[in-house]
Short mmCIF file of C-alpha atoms in Angstrom, two decimals:
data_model
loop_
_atom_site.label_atom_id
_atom_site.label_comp_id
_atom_site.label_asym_id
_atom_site.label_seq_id
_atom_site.Cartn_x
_atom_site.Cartn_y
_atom_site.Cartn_z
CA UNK A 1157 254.95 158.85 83.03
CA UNK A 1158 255.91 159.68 79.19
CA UNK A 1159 255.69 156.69 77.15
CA UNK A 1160 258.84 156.50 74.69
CA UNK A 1161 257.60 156.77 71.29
CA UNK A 1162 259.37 153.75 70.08
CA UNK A 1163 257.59 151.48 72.38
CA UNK A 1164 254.36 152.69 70.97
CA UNK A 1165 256.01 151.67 67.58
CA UNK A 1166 256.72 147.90 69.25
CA UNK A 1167 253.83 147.30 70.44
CA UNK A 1168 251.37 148.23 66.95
CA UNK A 1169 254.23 146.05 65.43
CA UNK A 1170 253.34 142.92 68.05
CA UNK A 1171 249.40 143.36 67.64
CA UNK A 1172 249.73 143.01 64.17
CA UNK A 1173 252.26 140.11 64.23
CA UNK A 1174 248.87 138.63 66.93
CA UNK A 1175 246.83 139.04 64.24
CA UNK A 1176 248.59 137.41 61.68
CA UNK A 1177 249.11 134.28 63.99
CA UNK A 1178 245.62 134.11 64.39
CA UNK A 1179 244.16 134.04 60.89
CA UNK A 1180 246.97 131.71 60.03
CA UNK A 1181 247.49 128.79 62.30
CA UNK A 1182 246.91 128.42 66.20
CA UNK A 1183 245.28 131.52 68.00
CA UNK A 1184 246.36 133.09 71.47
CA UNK A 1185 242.27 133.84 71.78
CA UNK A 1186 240.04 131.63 73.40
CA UNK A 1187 237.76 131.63 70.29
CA UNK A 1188 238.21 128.81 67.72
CA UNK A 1189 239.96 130.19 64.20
CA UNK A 1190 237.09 130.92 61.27
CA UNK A 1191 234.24 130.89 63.16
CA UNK A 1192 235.41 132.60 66.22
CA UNK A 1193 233.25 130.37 68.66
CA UNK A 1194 234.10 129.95 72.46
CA UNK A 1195 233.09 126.94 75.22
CA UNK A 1196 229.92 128.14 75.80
CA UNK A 1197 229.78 128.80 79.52
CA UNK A 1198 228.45 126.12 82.50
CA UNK A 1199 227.98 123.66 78.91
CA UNK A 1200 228.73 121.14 81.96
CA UNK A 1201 225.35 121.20 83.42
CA UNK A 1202 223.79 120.77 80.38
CA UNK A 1203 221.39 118.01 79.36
CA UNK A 1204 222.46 114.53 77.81
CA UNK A 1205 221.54 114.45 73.37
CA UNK A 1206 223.84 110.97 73.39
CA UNK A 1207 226.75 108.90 74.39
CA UNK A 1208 228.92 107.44 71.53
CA UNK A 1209 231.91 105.61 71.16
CA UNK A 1210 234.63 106.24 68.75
CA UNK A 1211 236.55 103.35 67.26
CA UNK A 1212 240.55 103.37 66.92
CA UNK A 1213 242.51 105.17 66.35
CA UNK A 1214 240.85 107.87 68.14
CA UNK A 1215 239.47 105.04 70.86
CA UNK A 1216 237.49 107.73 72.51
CA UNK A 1217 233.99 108.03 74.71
CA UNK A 1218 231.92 110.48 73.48
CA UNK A 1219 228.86 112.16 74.96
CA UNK A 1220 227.10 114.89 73.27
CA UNK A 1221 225.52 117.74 75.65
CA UNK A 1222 222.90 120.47 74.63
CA UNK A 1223 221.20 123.80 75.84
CA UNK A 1224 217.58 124.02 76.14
CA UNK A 1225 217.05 124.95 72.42
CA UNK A 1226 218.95 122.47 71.68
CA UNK A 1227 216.98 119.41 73.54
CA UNK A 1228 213.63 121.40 72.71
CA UNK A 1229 214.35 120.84 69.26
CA UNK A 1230 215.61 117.02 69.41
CA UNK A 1231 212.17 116.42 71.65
CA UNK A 1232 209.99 117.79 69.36
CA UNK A 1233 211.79 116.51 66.08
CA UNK A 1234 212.20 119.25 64.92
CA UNK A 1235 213.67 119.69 61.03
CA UNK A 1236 215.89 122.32 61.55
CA UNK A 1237 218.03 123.61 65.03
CA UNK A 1238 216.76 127.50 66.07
CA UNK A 1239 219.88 129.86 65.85
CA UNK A 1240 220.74 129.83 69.97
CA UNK A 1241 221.66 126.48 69.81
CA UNK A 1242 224.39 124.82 71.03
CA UNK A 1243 225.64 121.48 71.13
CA UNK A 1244 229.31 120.70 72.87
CA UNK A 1245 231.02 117.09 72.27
CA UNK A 1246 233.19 115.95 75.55
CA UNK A 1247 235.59 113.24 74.41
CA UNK A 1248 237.95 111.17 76.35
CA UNK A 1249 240.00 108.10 75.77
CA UNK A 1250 238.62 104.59 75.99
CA UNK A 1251 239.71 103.13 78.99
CA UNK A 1252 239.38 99.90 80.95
CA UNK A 1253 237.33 100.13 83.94
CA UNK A 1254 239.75 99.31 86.77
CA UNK A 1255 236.56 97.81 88.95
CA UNK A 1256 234.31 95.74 86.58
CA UNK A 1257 236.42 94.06 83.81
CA UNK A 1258 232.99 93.90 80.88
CA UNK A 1259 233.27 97.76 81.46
CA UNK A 1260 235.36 100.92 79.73
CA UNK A 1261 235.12 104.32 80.94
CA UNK A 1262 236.56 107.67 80.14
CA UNK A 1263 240.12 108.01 80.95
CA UNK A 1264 241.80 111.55 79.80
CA UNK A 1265 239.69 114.18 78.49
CA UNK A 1266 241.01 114.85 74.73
CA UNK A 1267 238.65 117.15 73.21
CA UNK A 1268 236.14 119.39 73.85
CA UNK A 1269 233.70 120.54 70.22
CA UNK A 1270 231.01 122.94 70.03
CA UNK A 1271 228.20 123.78 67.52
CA UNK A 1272 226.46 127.19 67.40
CA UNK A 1273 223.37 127.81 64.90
CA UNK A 1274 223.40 131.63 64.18
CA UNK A 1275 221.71 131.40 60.67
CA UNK A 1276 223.26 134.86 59.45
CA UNK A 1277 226.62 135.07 60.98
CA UNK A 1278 227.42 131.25 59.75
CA UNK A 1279 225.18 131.58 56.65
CA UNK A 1280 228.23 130.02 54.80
CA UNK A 1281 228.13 126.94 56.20
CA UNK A 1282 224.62 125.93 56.92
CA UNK A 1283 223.95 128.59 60.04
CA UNK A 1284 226.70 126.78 61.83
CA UNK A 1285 229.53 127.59 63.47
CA UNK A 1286 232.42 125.40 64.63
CA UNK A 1287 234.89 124.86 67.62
CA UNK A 1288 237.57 122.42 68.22
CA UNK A 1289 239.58 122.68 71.68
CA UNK A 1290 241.83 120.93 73.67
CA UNK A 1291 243.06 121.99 76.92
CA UNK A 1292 240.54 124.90 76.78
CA UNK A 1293 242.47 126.14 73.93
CA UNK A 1294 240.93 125.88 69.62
CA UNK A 1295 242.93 124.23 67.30
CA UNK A 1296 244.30 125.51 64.04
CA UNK A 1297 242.71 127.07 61.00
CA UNK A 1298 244.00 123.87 59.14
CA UNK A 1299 241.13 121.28 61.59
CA UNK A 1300 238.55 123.85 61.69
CA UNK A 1301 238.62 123.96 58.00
CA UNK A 1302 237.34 120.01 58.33
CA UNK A 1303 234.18 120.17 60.09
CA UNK A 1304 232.00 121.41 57.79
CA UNK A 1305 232.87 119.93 55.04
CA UNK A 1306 232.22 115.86 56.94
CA UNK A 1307 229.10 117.61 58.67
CA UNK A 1308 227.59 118.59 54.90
CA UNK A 1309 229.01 115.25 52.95
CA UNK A 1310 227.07 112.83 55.84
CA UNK A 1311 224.17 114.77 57.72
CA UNK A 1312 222.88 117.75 55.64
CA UNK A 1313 219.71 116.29 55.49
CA UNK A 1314 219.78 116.32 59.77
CA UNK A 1315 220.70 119.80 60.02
CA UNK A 1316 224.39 119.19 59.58
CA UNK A 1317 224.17 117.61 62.98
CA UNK A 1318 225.06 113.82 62.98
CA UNK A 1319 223.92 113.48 66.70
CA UNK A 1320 220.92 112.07 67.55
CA UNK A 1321 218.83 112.29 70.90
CA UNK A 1322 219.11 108.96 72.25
CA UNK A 1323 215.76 108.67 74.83
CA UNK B 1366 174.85 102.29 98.65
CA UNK B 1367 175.52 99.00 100.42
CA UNK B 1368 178.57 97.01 100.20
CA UNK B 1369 178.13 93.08 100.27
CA UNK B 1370 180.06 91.65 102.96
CA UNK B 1371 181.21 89.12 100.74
CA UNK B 1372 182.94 91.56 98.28
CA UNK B 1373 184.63 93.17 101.12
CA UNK B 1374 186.10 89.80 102.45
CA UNK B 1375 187.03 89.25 98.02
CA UNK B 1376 188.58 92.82 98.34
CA UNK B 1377 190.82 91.73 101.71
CA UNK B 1378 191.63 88.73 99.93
CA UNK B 1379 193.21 90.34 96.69
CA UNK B 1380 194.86 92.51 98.65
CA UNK B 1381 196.34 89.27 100.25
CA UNK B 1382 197.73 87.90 96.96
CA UNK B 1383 198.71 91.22 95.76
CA UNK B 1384 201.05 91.53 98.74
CA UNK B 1385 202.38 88.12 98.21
CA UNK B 1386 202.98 88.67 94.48
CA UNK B 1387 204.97 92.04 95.55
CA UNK B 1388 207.30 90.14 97.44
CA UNK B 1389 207.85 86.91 95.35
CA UNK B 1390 209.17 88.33 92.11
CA UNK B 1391 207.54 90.85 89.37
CA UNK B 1392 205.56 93.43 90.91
CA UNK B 1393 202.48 95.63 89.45
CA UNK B 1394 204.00 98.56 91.29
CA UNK B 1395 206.10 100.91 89.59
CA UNK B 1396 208.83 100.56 92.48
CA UNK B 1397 211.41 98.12 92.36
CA UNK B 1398 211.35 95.33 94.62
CA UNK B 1399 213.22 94.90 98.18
CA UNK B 1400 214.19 98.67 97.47
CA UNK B 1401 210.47 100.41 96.44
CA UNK B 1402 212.87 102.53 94.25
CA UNK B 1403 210.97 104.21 91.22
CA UNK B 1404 212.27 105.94 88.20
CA UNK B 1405 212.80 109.88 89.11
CA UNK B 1406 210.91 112.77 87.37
CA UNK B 1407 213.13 114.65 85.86
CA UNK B 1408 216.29 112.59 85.52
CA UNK B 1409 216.40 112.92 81.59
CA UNK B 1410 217.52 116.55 81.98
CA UNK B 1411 219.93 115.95 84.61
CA UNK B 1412 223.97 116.56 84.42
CA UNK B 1413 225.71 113.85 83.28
CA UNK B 1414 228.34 112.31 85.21
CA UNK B 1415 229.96 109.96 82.79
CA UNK B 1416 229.37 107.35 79.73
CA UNK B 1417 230.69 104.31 79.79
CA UNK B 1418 230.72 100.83 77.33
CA UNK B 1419 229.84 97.60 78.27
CA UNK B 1420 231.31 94.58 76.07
CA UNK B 1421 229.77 91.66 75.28
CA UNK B 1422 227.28 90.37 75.80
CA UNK B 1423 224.78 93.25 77.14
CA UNK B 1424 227.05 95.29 74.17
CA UNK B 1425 226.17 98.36 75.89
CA UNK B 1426 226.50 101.98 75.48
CA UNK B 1427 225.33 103.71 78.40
CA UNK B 1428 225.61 107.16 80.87
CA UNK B 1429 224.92 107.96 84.33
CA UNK B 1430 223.18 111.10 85.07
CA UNK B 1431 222.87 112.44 88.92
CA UNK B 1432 220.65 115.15 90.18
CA UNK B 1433 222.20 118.30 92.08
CA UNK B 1434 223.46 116.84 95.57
CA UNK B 1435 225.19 114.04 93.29
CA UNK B 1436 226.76 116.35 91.17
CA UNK B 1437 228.21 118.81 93.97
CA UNK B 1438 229.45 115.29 96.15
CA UNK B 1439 231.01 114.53 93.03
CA UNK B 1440 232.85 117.64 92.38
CA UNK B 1441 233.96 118.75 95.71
CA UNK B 1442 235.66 115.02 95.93
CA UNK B 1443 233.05 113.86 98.79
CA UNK B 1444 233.81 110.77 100.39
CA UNK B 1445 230.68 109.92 100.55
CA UNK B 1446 227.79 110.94 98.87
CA UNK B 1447 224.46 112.75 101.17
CA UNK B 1448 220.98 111.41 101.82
CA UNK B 1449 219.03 112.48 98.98
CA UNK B 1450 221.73 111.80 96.18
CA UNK B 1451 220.17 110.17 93.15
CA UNK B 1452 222.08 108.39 90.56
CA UNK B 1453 220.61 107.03 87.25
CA UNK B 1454 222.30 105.23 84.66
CA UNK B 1455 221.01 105.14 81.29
CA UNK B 1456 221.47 102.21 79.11
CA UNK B 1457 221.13 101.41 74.99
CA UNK B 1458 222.41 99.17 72.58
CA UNK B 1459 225.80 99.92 71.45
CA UNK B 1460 224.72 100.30 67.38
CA UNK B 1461 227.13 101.22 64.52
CA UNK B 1462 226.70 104.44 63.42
CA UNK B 1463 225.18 104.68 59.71
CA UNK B 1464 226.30 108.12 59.50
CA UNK B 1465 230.40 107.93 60.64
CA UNK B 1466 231.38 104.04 60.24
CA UNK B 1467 234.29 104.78 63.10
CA UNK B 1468 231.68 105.80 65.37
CA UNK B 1469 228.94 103.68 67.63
CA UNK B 1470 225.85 105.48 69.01
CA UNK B 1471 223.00 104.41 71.12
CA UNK B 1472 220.51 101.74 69.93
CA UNK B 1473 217.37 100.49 71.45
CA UNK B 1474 217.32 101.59 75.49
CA UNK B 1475 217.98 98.79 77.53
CA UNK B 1476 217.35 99.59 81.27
CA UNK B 1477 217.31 102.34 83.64
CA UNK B 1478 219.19 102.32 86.67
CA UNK B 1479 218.31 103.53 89.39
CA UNK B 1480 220.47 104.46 92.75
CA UNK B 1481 218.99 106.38 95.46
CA UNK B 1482 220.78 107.29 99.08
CA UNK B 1483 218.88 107.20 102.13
CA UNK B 1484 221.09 106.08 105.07
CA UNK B 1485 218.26 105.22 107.65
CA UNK B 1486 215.47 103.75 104.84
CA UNK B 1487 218.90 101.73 103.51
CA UNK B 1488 221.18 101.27 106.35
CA UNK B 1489 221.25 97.25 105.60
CA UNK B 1490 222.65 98.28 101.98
CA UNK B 1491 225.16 100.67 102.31
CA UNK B 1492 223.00 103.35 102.88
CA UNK B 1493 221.61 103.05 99.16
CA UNK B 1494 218.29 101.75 97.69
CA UNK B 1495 218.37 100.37 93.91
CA UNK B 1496 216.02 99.92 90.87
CA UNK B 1497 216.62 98.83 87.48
CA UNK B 1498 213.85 99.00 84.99
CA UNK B 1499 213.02 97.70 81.64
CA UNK B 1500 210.15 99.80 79.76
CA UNK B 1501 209.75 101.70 82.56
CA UNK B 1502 208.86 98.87 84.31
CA UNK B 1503 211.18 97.20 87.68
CA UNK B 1504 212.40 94.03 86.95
CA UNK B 1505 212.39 90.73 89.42
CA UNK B 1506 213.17 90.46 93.09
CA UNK B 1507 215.96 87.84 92.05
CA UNK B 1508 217.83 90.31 90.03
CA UNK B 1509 216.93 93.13 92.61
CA UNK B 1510 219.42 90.81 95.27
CA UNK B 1511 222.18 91.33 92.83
CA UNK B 1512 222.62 94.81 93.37
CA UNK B 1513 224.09 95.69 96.39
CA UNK B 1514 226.38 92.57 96.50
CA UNK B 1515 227.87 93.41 93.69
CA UNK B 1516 228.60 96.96 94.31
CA UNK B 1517 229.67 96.15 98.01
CA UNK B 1518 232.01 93.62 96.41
CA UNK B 1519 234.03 96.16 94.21
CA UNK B 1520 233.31 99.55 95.10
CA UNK B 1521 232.88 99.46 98.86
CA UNK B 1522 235.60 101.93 99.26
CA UNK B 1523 233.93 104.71 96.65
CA UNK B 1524 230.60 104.56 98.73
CA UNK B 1525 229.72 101.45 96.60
CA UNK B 1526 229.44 103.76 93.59
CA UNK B 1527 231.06 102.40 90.60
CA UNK B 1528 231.28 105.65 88.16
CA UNK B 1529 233.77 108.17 88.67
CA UNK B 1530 232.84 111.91 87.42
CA UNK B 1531 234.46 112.28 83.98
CA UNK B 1532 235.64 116.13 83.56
#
């Protein structure tokens, strides 16, 4: 089958109109914007770092999952996280435990967050790199361009990681 | 060498009080009472099924972890969970974060909680033996004879397991 020339024209016009979108705002790939870092697969199995609750008005449970670099380097304390490791944040909302009143639980999952340490390839912002998603999917350019710079301000001295293993 | 008969009829005897000790409250073994549950090796690395808060006055943070037959039961909806399920639930102060003043992270451990299912060794209980421990250690009979009551009470209907898998 010939291929009209024109639609060959189209379509170079729509892949660069795709990669405009994605180095400005929200991104049809899978990968988060700026640091181009995906859910790391079966991140589900994955050891326990930490619960944590987040206050209003995010009202969110929080628990903080890691590969084996990751928990080899919380267990040993060590200074600094080898490049290989990754560290994924579930969140979901706050919610009343319908069968013990004292009790909350998660109720909707909101967000999922992921930290990779590849010391050359994130070498701009302390060997990390960053991913925000929701539904699967990253966020914009405009939230990714926030993690860093809370991560450096409050835990440089940890790594840029403000999780801690809780034993 | 030759044994006195005397120490031997000693040896019977602390073996006596030993027994009664097991059964009356705090026990030297590492197994809980009523249940002769221990802590599992292992369970630190195991999947986590959910964190949860507890208010006031335990002021808990806290997250169950099961091993693998938990973990499928869980995700393939099982009505009831197989012989050889474990379930533990970790447990830590709920502590203000000095790093992110929204957030709360675990303090000091608390307990560990301990569910095990074993529908012939446990038929009287559901099907499911219990242990909750305090330095690695099984608390009292009395607080043992909580357990089940409570989860029959509530949770009857969700093979007397109170947390749900959060995705």
């Amino acid at each position: 089958m010939k291929i009209p020339s024109l639609l060959l024209v189209a379509g170079a016009g729509a892949m660069t109109v795709a990669g405009l979108c994605w180095a400005a705002g929200p991104t049809p790939s899978d990968a988060s914007p700026i640091y181009g870092v995906r859910i790391p697969a079966g991140y589900r199995d994955w050891t326990l770092v930490a619960p944590a609750q987040e206050a209003a008005p995010l009202d969110e449970l929080r628990a903080v999952v890691g590969n084996r670099k990751a928990l080899k380097a919380y267990r040993i304390g060590a200074r600094a996280f080898p490049d290989g490791t990754v560290l994924v944040k579930l969140a979901w909302k706050h919610t009343p435990s319908p069968d013990f009143p004292p009790a909350s639980i998660p109720g909707a999952a909101t967000t999922v967050q992921v930290m990779i340490k590849d010391s050359r390839r994130y070498a701009a912002t302390g060997g990390w790199g960053f991913g925000r998603f929701v539904d699967g999917r990253p966020v914009d350019q405009a939230q990714h361009e926030t993690c860093f710079a809370c991560h450096a301000a409050r835990v440089k001295d940890r790594d840029y990681v403000f999780t801690r293993y809780a034993p």
